[in-house]
Amino acid sequence: MAKEQQHGLLGLDFQELSQLVLKHGQPEYRARQLFDAIYPQRVASLDSISTLPKEFRAALLEEGLDIGQLRIEKSFQSTDGTIRYLIATADGETVETVWMPEGDGGESGDGTEAGENDWNRATICVSSQVGCAVNCQFCLTALLGVKRNLTAGEIVGQVLAVLSDRQVDMERQRVNIVFMGMGEPFLNYPHFIKAVRLLAEGVRFPESRMTVSTSGIVPRIHEFGEEPVRPKLAISLNASNDQVRERIMPINRKWPLATLMQAAREFPLRNRERITFEYVLLDGVNDDPAHAREVVELVRGIRCKVNLIALNPGPGIAFGTPAEDRVKAFQQVLVQSGIPAFIRRPRGRDIYAACGQLKRTVG
Ligand code: SF4
């Protein structure tokens, strides 16, 4: 059983459920019944699993083991269809999870805005920690510091809560997951990777529909490359040289660009897979065409694409948003050098749901 404090069955994998079932003197097939009820069927309470004997359910409840789904405390809806959820954990913390119908408005969006039920594909952005310790200078979450890691159950629980709230039918509707909410997933690696397995095996998200973003925790990038089941990799680059990167991302002192790019170069990509480099453009800091030319040199030889994000402004952030023509000029340099580069349309800016804006005390 997982070492973390267990508030419910959510977060246990099939093997752990099998152990639990055997401990209670039940036949092994009960583990499959529990697993299917918790993950693909998203059942909210043990009482609703009528296939299980009453005494077994009662014994689990006596141990304090109900399903343990997370509760949506509040939600804020943006004019563009994006919903920012505040989701409560059992110990009274809240994390943020964002629902973006029609994807994140990136390369394949048609530019139209989606209404509440008017979507054919969507992305859920999940958090991996309460707060974050990485301290990127352009990010509101950084202002919180890190309070604690989320458990695998709490990471999966965010997805289940949103799927249920949006009444998603996984058989018919296409949903992607991005691990890009609050926290650095690679500083909570065991729980993050367990959540990935549960989402793939239990909730039935193909690994190709999941993406994790890291600020550049190099040893974990290597480890992640060896995983049999893993999301796609995105690296939050945000600067073209060490001088600028150290200023806006202190983590660069520990793993400078040469080390980070070496890890990216060695990363074992699957067929047709690319690494995504994310680049938040900060007015007058990292948005010059000369910086774009440095990015071209950095990523040379790596099968990749670059997502450009003009800074989402926020209180307490000391940087400005570059003008649109500056963003376009930056993109041009990359595209002309043969690097796929996309300008990401900000989602839910009005409700503080956009990239780098997640901070539970705002709004
Ligand atoms: S951008 Fe990501 S890694 Fe950096 S401080 Fe914010 S949440 Fe943490």
Short mmCIF file of C-alpha atoms and ligand atoms in Angstrom, two decimals:
data_model
loop_
_atom_site.label_atom_id
_atom_site.label_comp_id
_atom_site.label_asym_id
_atom_site.label_seq_id
_atom_site.Cartn_x
_atom_site.Cartn_y
_atom_site.Cartn_z
CA MET A 1 0.00 0.00 0.00
CA ALA A 2 1.16 3.52 -0.75
CA LYS A 3 3.10 5.13 2.10
CA GLU A 4 1.26 8.43 1.94
CA GLN A 5 -1.68 9.07 4.20
CA GLN A 6 -4.59 7.23 2.58
CA HIS A 7 -7.88 9.10 2.75
CA GLY A 8 -9.80 6.67 0.59
CA LEU A 9 -9.55 4.01 -2.06
CA LEU A 10 -8.92 6.53 -4.82
CA GLY A 11 -5.23 6.38 -5.67
CA LEU A 12 -4.82 2.64 -5.00
CA ASP A 13 -3.74 0.63 -8.02
CA PHE A 14 -5.03 -2.79 -8.96
CA GLN A 15 -2.34 -4.61 -7.00
CA GLU A 16 -3.01 -2.61 -3.85
CA LEU A 17 -6.74 -3.21 -4.19
CA SER A 18 -6.05 -6.93 -4.59
CA GLN A 19 -4.07 -6.92 -1.33
CA LEU A 20 -6.89 -5.10 0.42
CA VAL A 21 -9.49 -7.52 -0.88
CA LEU A 22 -7.46 -10.54 0.22
CA LYS A 23 -6.86 -9.00 3.64
CA HIS A 24 -10.63 -8.88 4.04
CA GLY A 25 -10.96 -12.54 3.04
CA GLN A 26 -12.76 -11.68 -0.18
CA PRO A 27 -12.22 -13.42 -3.54
CA GLU A 28 -9.72 -11.70 -5.83
CA TYR A 29 -12.25 -10.70 -8.46
CA ARG A 30 -13.59 -8.13 -6.00
CA ALA A 31 -10.44 -6.08 -6.72
CA ARG A 32 -11.50 -5.78 -10.36
CA GLN A 33 -14.99 -4.72 -9.29
CA LEU A 34 -13.55 -2.04 -7.03
CA PHE A 35 -11.02 -0.85 -9.63
CA ASP A 36 -13.69 -0.54 -12.33
CA ALA A 37 -16.07 1.28 -10.02
CA ILE A 38 -13.46 3.78 -8.81
CA TYR A 39 -11.80 4.66 -12.14
CA PRO A 40 -13.75 4.07 -15.37
CA GLN A 41 -17.18 4.27 -13.73
CA ARG A 42 -16.27 7.17 -11.38
CA VAL A 43 -18.59 5.88 -8.66
CA ALA A 44 -18.76 8.39 -5.79
CA SER A 45 -19.38 6.12 -2.79
CA LEU A 46 -19.01 2.49 -1.76
CA ASP A 47 -22.74 2.34 -1.10
CA SER A 48 -23.35 2.65 -4.82
CA ILE A 49 -21.28 -0.44 -5.67
CA SER A 50 -24.11 -2.92 -5.34
CA THR A 51 -22.03 -5.78 -6.74
CA LEU A 52 -19.99 -5.83 -3.50
CA PRO A 53 -21.35 -7.67 -0.43
CA LYS A 54 -22.78 -5.36 2.21
CA GLU A 55 -20.48 -6.68 4.96
CA PHE A 56 -17.38 -6.01 2.86
CA ARG A 57 -18.50 -2.46 2.16
CA ALA A 58 -19.23 -1.94 5.85
CA ALA A 59 -15.80 -3.28 6.83
CA LEU A 60 -14.07 -0.89 4.42
CA LEU A 61 -16.10 2.06 5.68
CA GLU A 62 -15.18 1.13 9.24
CA GLU A 63 -11.51 1.47 8.26
CA GLY A 64 -12.29 4.94 6.92
CA LEU A 65 -11.92 3.74 3.35
CA ASP A 66 -14.70 5.16 1.24
CA ILE A 67 -13.83 6.10 -2.34
CA GLY A 68 -12.44 9.48 -1.33
CA GLN A 69 -13.40 11.53 -4.37
CA LEU A 70 -12.38 15.16 -4.21
CA ARG A 71 -14.97 17.88 -3.77
CA ILE A 72 -15.29 20.88 -6.06
CA GLU A 73 -15.35 23.84 -3.72
CA LYS A 74 -15.85 26.60 -6.28
CA SER A 75 -15.69 27.15 -9.99
CA PHE A 76 -15.23 30.21 -12.15
CA GLN A 77 -16.34 30.25 -15.76
CA SER A 78 -14.61 32.39 -18.36
CA THR A 79 -16.29 34.01 -21.34
CA ASP A 80 -14.24 31.65 -23.57
CA GLY A 81 -15.71 28.48 -22.00
CA THR A 82 -12.71 27.80 -19.74
CA ILE A 83 -13.61 26.78 -16.19
CA ARG A 84 -11.23 27.16 -13.26
CA TYR A 85 -12.05 24.77 -10.42
CA LEU A 86 -10.96 25.05 -6.82
CA ILE A 87 -10.87 21.47 -5.61
CA ALA A 88 -10.67 20.60 -1.92
CA THR A 89 -8.50 17.82 -0.50
CA ALA A 90 -9.40 15.85 2.62
CA ASP A 91 -7.03 17.90 4.82
CA GLY A 92 -8.61 21.21 3.80
CA GLU A 93 -6.10 22.33 1.15
CA THR A 94 -7.35 23.51 -2.23
CA VAL A 95 -5.78 22.99 -5.62
CA GLU A 96 -6.69 24.38 -9.00
CA THR A 97 -7.74 22.41 -12.03
CA VAL A 98 -8.71 23.97 -15.33
CA TRP A 99 -11.12 22.74 -18.00
CA MET A 100 -10.51 24.10 -21.49
CA PRO A 101 -13.06 23.09 -24.13
CA GLU A 102 -11.70 23.01 -27.71
CA GLY A 103 -8.18 22.32 -26.42
CA ASP A 104 -5.88 25.10 -25.33
CA GLY A 105 -6.45 27.20 -28.41
CA GLY A 106 -3.06 26.27 -29.80
CA GLU A 107 -2.13 25.09 -33.20
CA SER A 108 -5.29 23.36 -34.26
CA GLY A 109 -8.00 25.55 -32.73
CA ASP A 110 -10.21 27.22 -35.28
CA GLY A 111 -10.26 30.44 -33.31
CA THR A 112 -13.93 30.24 -32.37
CA GLU A 113 -14.93 30.24 -28.76
CA ALA A 114 -16.75 27.32 -27.22
CA GLY A 115 -19.92 27.52 -25.19
CA GLU A 116 -20.52 25.43 -22.07
CA ASN A 117 -21.70 22.29 -23.84
CA ASP A 118 -20.43 23.10 -27.25
CA TRP A 119 -17.13 21.26 -27.51
CA ASN A 120 -15.76 18.24 -29.26
CA ARG A 121 -12.39 18.13 -27.63
CA ALA A 122 -11.14 19.52 -24.36
CA THR A 123 -8.08 19.68 -22.16
CA ILE A 124 -7.87 19.30 -18.40
CA CYS A 125 -4.93 21.03 -16.73
CA VAL A 126 -4.12 19.36 -13.40
CA SER A 127 -1.99 20.37 -10.42
CA SER A 128 0.70 18.15 -8.93
CA GLN A 129 1.55 20.03 -5.73
CA VAL A 130 -0.08 22.53 -3.38
CA GLY A 131 1.89 25.60 -4.47
CA CYS A 132 5.33 25.29 -6.03
CA ALA A 133 8.94 25.61 -4.88
CA VAL A 134 10.53 26.35 -8.24
CA ASN A 135 10.01 30.10 -8.00
CA CYS A 136 9.76 31.10 -11.66
CA GLN A 137 9.61 34.87 -11.51
CA PHE A 138 6.73 35.25 -13.97
CA CYS A 139 4.40 32.76 -12.22
CA LEU A 140 1.69 33.51 -9.66
CA THR A 141 1.80 30.01 -8.19
CA ALA A 142 5.43 30.63 -7.22
CA LEU A 143 4.28 33.31 -4.78
CA LEU A 144 2.66 30.58 -2.65
CA GLY A 145 5.82 28.56 -2.08
CA VAL A 146 5.22 24.81 -1.81
CA LYS A 147 2.96 23.43 0.91
CA ARG A 148 2.98 19.77 0.07
CA ASN A 149 2.97 17.16 -2.65
CA LEU A 150 -0.34 15.84 -3.89
CA THR A 151 -0.90 12.10 -3.67
CA ALA A 152 -1.62 10.03 -6.76
CA GLY A 153 -5.25 9.85 -5.61
CA GLU A 154 -5.44 13.64 -5.40
CA ILE A 155 -3.97 14.04 -8.89
CA VAL A 156 -6.35 11.47 -10.42
CA GLY A 157 -9.16 12.85 -8.24
CA GLN A 158 -8.93 16.27 -9.93
CA VAL A 159 -9.47 14.62 -13.32
CA LEU A 160 -12.38 12.52 -12.08
CA ALA A 161 -14.06 15.52 -10.43
CA VAL A 162 -13.90 17.54 -13.65
CA LEU A 163 -14.97 14.62 -15.88
CA SER A 164 -18.00 14.10 -13.65
CA ASP A 165 -18.85 17.79 -13.43
CA ARG A 166 -18.67 18.11 -17.23
CA GLN A 167 -20.47 14.77 -17.66
CA VAL A 168 -17.80 13.53 -20.03
CA ASP A 169 -18.35 10.26 -21.84
CA MET A 170 -14.84 8.87 -22.28
CA GLU A 171 -15.97 6.50 -25.03
CA ARG A 172 -17.20 9.29 -27.25
CA GLN A 173 -15.51 12.51 -26.29
CA ARG A 174 -11.89 13.42 -26.68
CA VAL A 175 -10.15 14.80 -23.65
CA ASN A 176 -6.44 15.56 -23.16
CA ILE A 177 -4.63 15.96 -19.86
CA VAL A 178 -1.80 18.37 -19.26
CA PHE A 179 0.21 18.27 -16.03
CA MET A 180 0.80 21.99 -16.10
CA GLY A 181 -1.22 23.32 -13.17
CA MET A 182 0.20 24.25 -9.78
CA GLY A 183 3.49 22.59 -8.92
CA GLU A 184 6.45 20.90 -10.59
CA PRO A 185 5.37 17.31 -11.36
CA PHE A 186 8.99 16.09 -11.47
CA LEU A 187 9.51 17.21 -7.86
CA ASN A 188 6.62 14.90 -6.92
CA TYR A 189 7.71 12.15 -9.26
CA PRO A 190 6.46 8.90 -7.62
CA HIS A 191 2.95 10.25 -7.09
CA PHE A 192 2.85 11.87 -10.51
CA ILE A 193 3.90 8.70 -12.35
CA LYS A 194 1.51 6.54 -10.32
CA ALA A 195 -1.30 8.94 -11.26
CA VAL A 196 -0.30 8.59 -14.91
CA ARG A 197 -0.60 4.80 -14.69
CA LEU A 198 -4.00 5.03 -13.00
CA LEU A 199 -5.25 7.47 -15.62
CA ALA A 200 -3.99 5.22 -18.42
CA GLU A 201 -5.10 1.84 -17.02
CA GLY A 202 -8.07 2.96 -14.96
CA VAL A 203 -9.61 6.02 -16.54
CA ARG A 204 -8.43 4.91 -20.00
CA PHE A 205 -6.59 7.96 -21.18
CA PRO A 206 -4.15 6.95 -23.91
CA GLU A 207 -0.64 8.10 -22.95
CA SER A 208 -0.51 10.07 -26.21
CA ARG A 209 -3.28 12.33 -24.82
CA MET A 210 -1.27 13.32 -21.77
CA THR A 211 1.54 15.88 -21.61
CA VAL A 212 3.72 16.78 -18.64
CA SER A 213 5.59 20.04 -18.39
CA THR A 214 8.78 20.40 -16.38
CA SER A 215 10.85 23.43 -15.51
CA GLY A 216 13.91 21.28 -16.17
CA ILE A 217 14.55 18.77 -13.35
CA VAL A 218 17.22 16.99 -15.38
CA PRO A 219 17.63 13.68 -13.46
CA ARG A 220 13.87 13.11 -13.62
CA ILE A 221 13.81 13.82 -17.38
CA HIS A 222 16.22 10.89 -17.80
CA GLU A 223 14.13 8.67 -15.51
CA PHE A 224 10.92 9.69 -17.26
CA GLY A 225 12.35 8.64 -20.62
CA GLU A 226 12.64 5.07 -19.30
CA GLU A 227 9.01 4.77 -18.21
CA PRO A 228 6.97 2.11 -20.04
CA VAL A 229 3.86 4.31 -19.83
CA ARG A 230 4.46 8.01 -20.03
CA PRO A 231 2.90 11.26 -21.25
CA LYS A 232 4.58 13.45 -23.84
CA LEU A 233 7.30 15.77 -22.56
CA ALA A 234 7.16 19.55 -22.52
CA ILE A 235 10.02 21.65 -21.22
CA SER A 236 9.39 25.14 -19.89
CA LEU A 237 12.33 26.90 -21.56
CA ASN A 238 11.50 30.61 -21.40
CA ALA A 239 14.99 31.88 -22.14
CA SER A 240 17.63 31.48 -24.80
CA ASN A 241 20.73 31.84 -22.64
CA ASP A 242 21.79 31.11 -19.05
CA GLN A 243 21.98 34.74 -18.06
CA VAL A 244 18.32 35.44 -18.80
CA ARG A 245 17.14 32.01 -17.66
CA GLU A 246 18.83 32.33 -14.26
CA ARG A 247 17.12 35.66 -13.77
CA ILE A 248 13.63 34.39 -14.47
CA MET A 249 14.02 30.72 -13.47
CA PRO A 250 16.40 30.24 -10.50
CA ILE A 251 16.28 26.45 -11.11
CA ASN A 252 18.65 27.13 -14.00
CA ARG A 253 21.51 27.54 -11.51
CA LYS A 254 21.16 23.89 -10.61
CA TRP A 255 20.60 22.57 -14.13
CA PRO A 256 21.89 25.10 -16.67
CA LEU A 257 20.82 25.14 -20.30
CA ALA A 258 23.68 22.96 -21.59
CA THR A 259 22.68 20.13 -19.18
CA LEU A 260 18.99 20.60 -19.87
CA MET A 261 19.36 20.60 -23.65
CA GLN A 262 21.63 17.55 -23.44
CA ALA A 263 18.84 15.72 -21.57
CA ALA A 264 16.34 16.83 -24.22
CA ARG A 265 18.67 15.67 -26.98
CA GLU A 266 19.04 12.23 -25.35
CA PHE A 267 15.35 11.84 -24.59
CA PRO A 268 14.02 8.67 -26.28
CA LEU A 269 11.19 9.97 -28.45
CA ARG A 270 8.60 7.63 -29.86
CA ASN A 271 7.62 7.46 -33.48
CA ARG A 272 6.32 10.86 -34.64
CA GLU A 273 6.65 12.29 -31.12
CA ARG A 274 8.13 15.72 -30.53
CA ILE A 275 9.32 17.53 -27.41
CA THR A 276 7.40 20.75 -26.78
CA PHE A 277 9.40 23.74 -25.62
CA GLU A 278 7.26 26.35 -23.91
CA TYR A 279 8.44 29.90 -24.04
CA VAL A 280 6.67 32.63 -22.07
CA LEU A 281 7.55 35.95 -23.70
CA LEU A 282 8.29 38.78 -21.26
CA ASP A 283 8.38 42.29 -22.64
CA GLY A 284 11.96 43.49 -23.13
CA VAL A 285 13.45 40.49 -21.28
CA ASN A 286 13.49 37.45 -23.57
CA ASP A 287 11.44 38.52 -26.60
CA ASP A 288 14.01 39.98 -28.97
CA PRO A 289 14.58 38.42 -32.43
CA ALA A 290 18.19 37.87 -31.27
CA HIS A 291 16.81 35.65 -28.49
CA ALA A 292 14.77 33.75 -31.06
CA ARG A 293 17.96 33.10 -33.05
CA GLU A 294 19.58 31.74 -29.87
CA VAL A 295 16.58 29.44 -29.38
CA VAL A 296 17.11 28.12 -32.91
CA GLU A 297 20.67 27.16 -31.97
CA LEU A 298 19.61 25.63 -28.65
CA VAL A 299 17.03 23.27 -30.14
CA ARG A 300 18.98 22.38 -33.27
CA GLY A 301 18.85 18.64 -33.86
CA ILE A 302 15.95 18.03 -31.45
CA ARG A 303 12.62 16.85 -32.89
CA CYS A 304 10.49 19.54 -31.31
CA LYS A 305 7.99 22.32 -31.53
CA VAL A 306 7.88 25.62 -29.66
CA ASN A 307 4.78 27.07 -28.00
CA LEU A 308 4.99 30.82 -27.55
CA ILE A 309 2.91 32.36 -24.78
CA ALA A 310 2.76 36.12 -24.27
CA LEU A 311 2.94 36.67 -20.50
CA ASN A 312 -0.37 36.52 -18.68
CA PRO A 313 -0.21 39.56 -16.43
CA GLY A 314 -0.97 39.26 -12.73
CA PRO A 315 -0.61 41.14 -9.45
CA GLY A 316 2.87 40.86 -7.98
CA ILE A 317 4.53 39.95 -11.29
CA ALA A 318 7.25 42.38 -12.29
CA PHE A 319 7.15 41.76 -16.04
CA GLY A 320 5.04 43.11 -18.89
CA THR A 321 3.26 41.52 -21.84
CA PRO A 322 4.99 42.03 -25.20
CA ALA A 323 3.13 43.64 -28.09
CA GLU A 324 1.57 41.29 -30.61
CA ASP A 325 3.92 42.21 -33.46
CA ARG A 326 6.90 41.35 -31.22
CA VAL A 327 5.44 37.92 -30.55
CA LYS A 328 4.86 37.41 -34.26
CA ALA A 329 8.38 38.55 -35.13
CA PHE A 330 9.77 36.02 -32.63
CA GLN A 331 7.67 33.27 -34.17
CA GLN A 332 8.83 34.24 -37.67
CA VAL A 333 12.49 33.69 -36.80
CA LEU A 334 11.74 30.18 -35.55
CA VAL A 335 9.47 29.23 -38.43
CA GLN A 336 11.93 30.51 -41.02
CA SER A 337 14.57 28.26 -39.47
CA GLY A 338 12.29 25.25 -39.88
CA ILE A 339 11.14 25.01 -36.27
CA PRO A 340 7.37 24.58 -35.82
CA ALA A 341 6.34 27.46 -33.56
CA PHE A 342 2.83 28.29 -32.41
CA ILE A 343 1.40 31.27 -30.60
CA ARG A 344 -0.93 30.01 -27.90
CA ARG A 345 -4.10 31.95 -27.41
CA PRO A 346 -4.51 32.67 -23.69
CA ARG A 347 -7.45 30.85 -22.12
CA GLY A 348 -9.50 32.08 -19.21
CA ARG A 349 -7.36 35.13 -18.59
CA ASP A 350 -10.36 36.92 -17.06
CA ILE A 351 -10.69 34.25 -14.34
CA TYR A 352 -6.95 33.77 -13.68
CA ALA A 353 -6.96 30.34 -15.30
CA ALA A 354 -4.30 31.02 -17.90
CA CYS A 355 -0.76 29.67 -17.84
CA GLY A 356 1.23 30.83 -14.82
CA GLN A 357 -1.85 32.39 -13.23
CA LEU A 358 -2.95 29.60 -10.92
CA LYS A 359 -3.02 30.80 -7.38
CA ARG A 360 -5.84 29.78 -5.16
CA THR A 361 -6.07 33.05 -3.26
CA VAL A 362 -6.84 35.06 -6.40
CA GLY A 363 -10.41 35.45 -7.62
S1 SF4 B 1 5.85 28.06 -13.78
FE1 SF4 B 1 5.44 25.97 -13.02
S2 SF4 B 1 7.45 25.32 -12.17
FE2 SF4 B 1 7.54 27.56 -12.37
S3 SF4 B 1 6.89 28.33 -10.34
FE3 SF4 B 1 5.05 28.24 -11.67
S4 SF4 B 1 4.10 26.26 -11.21
FE4 SF4 B 1 6.24 26.18 -10.48
#
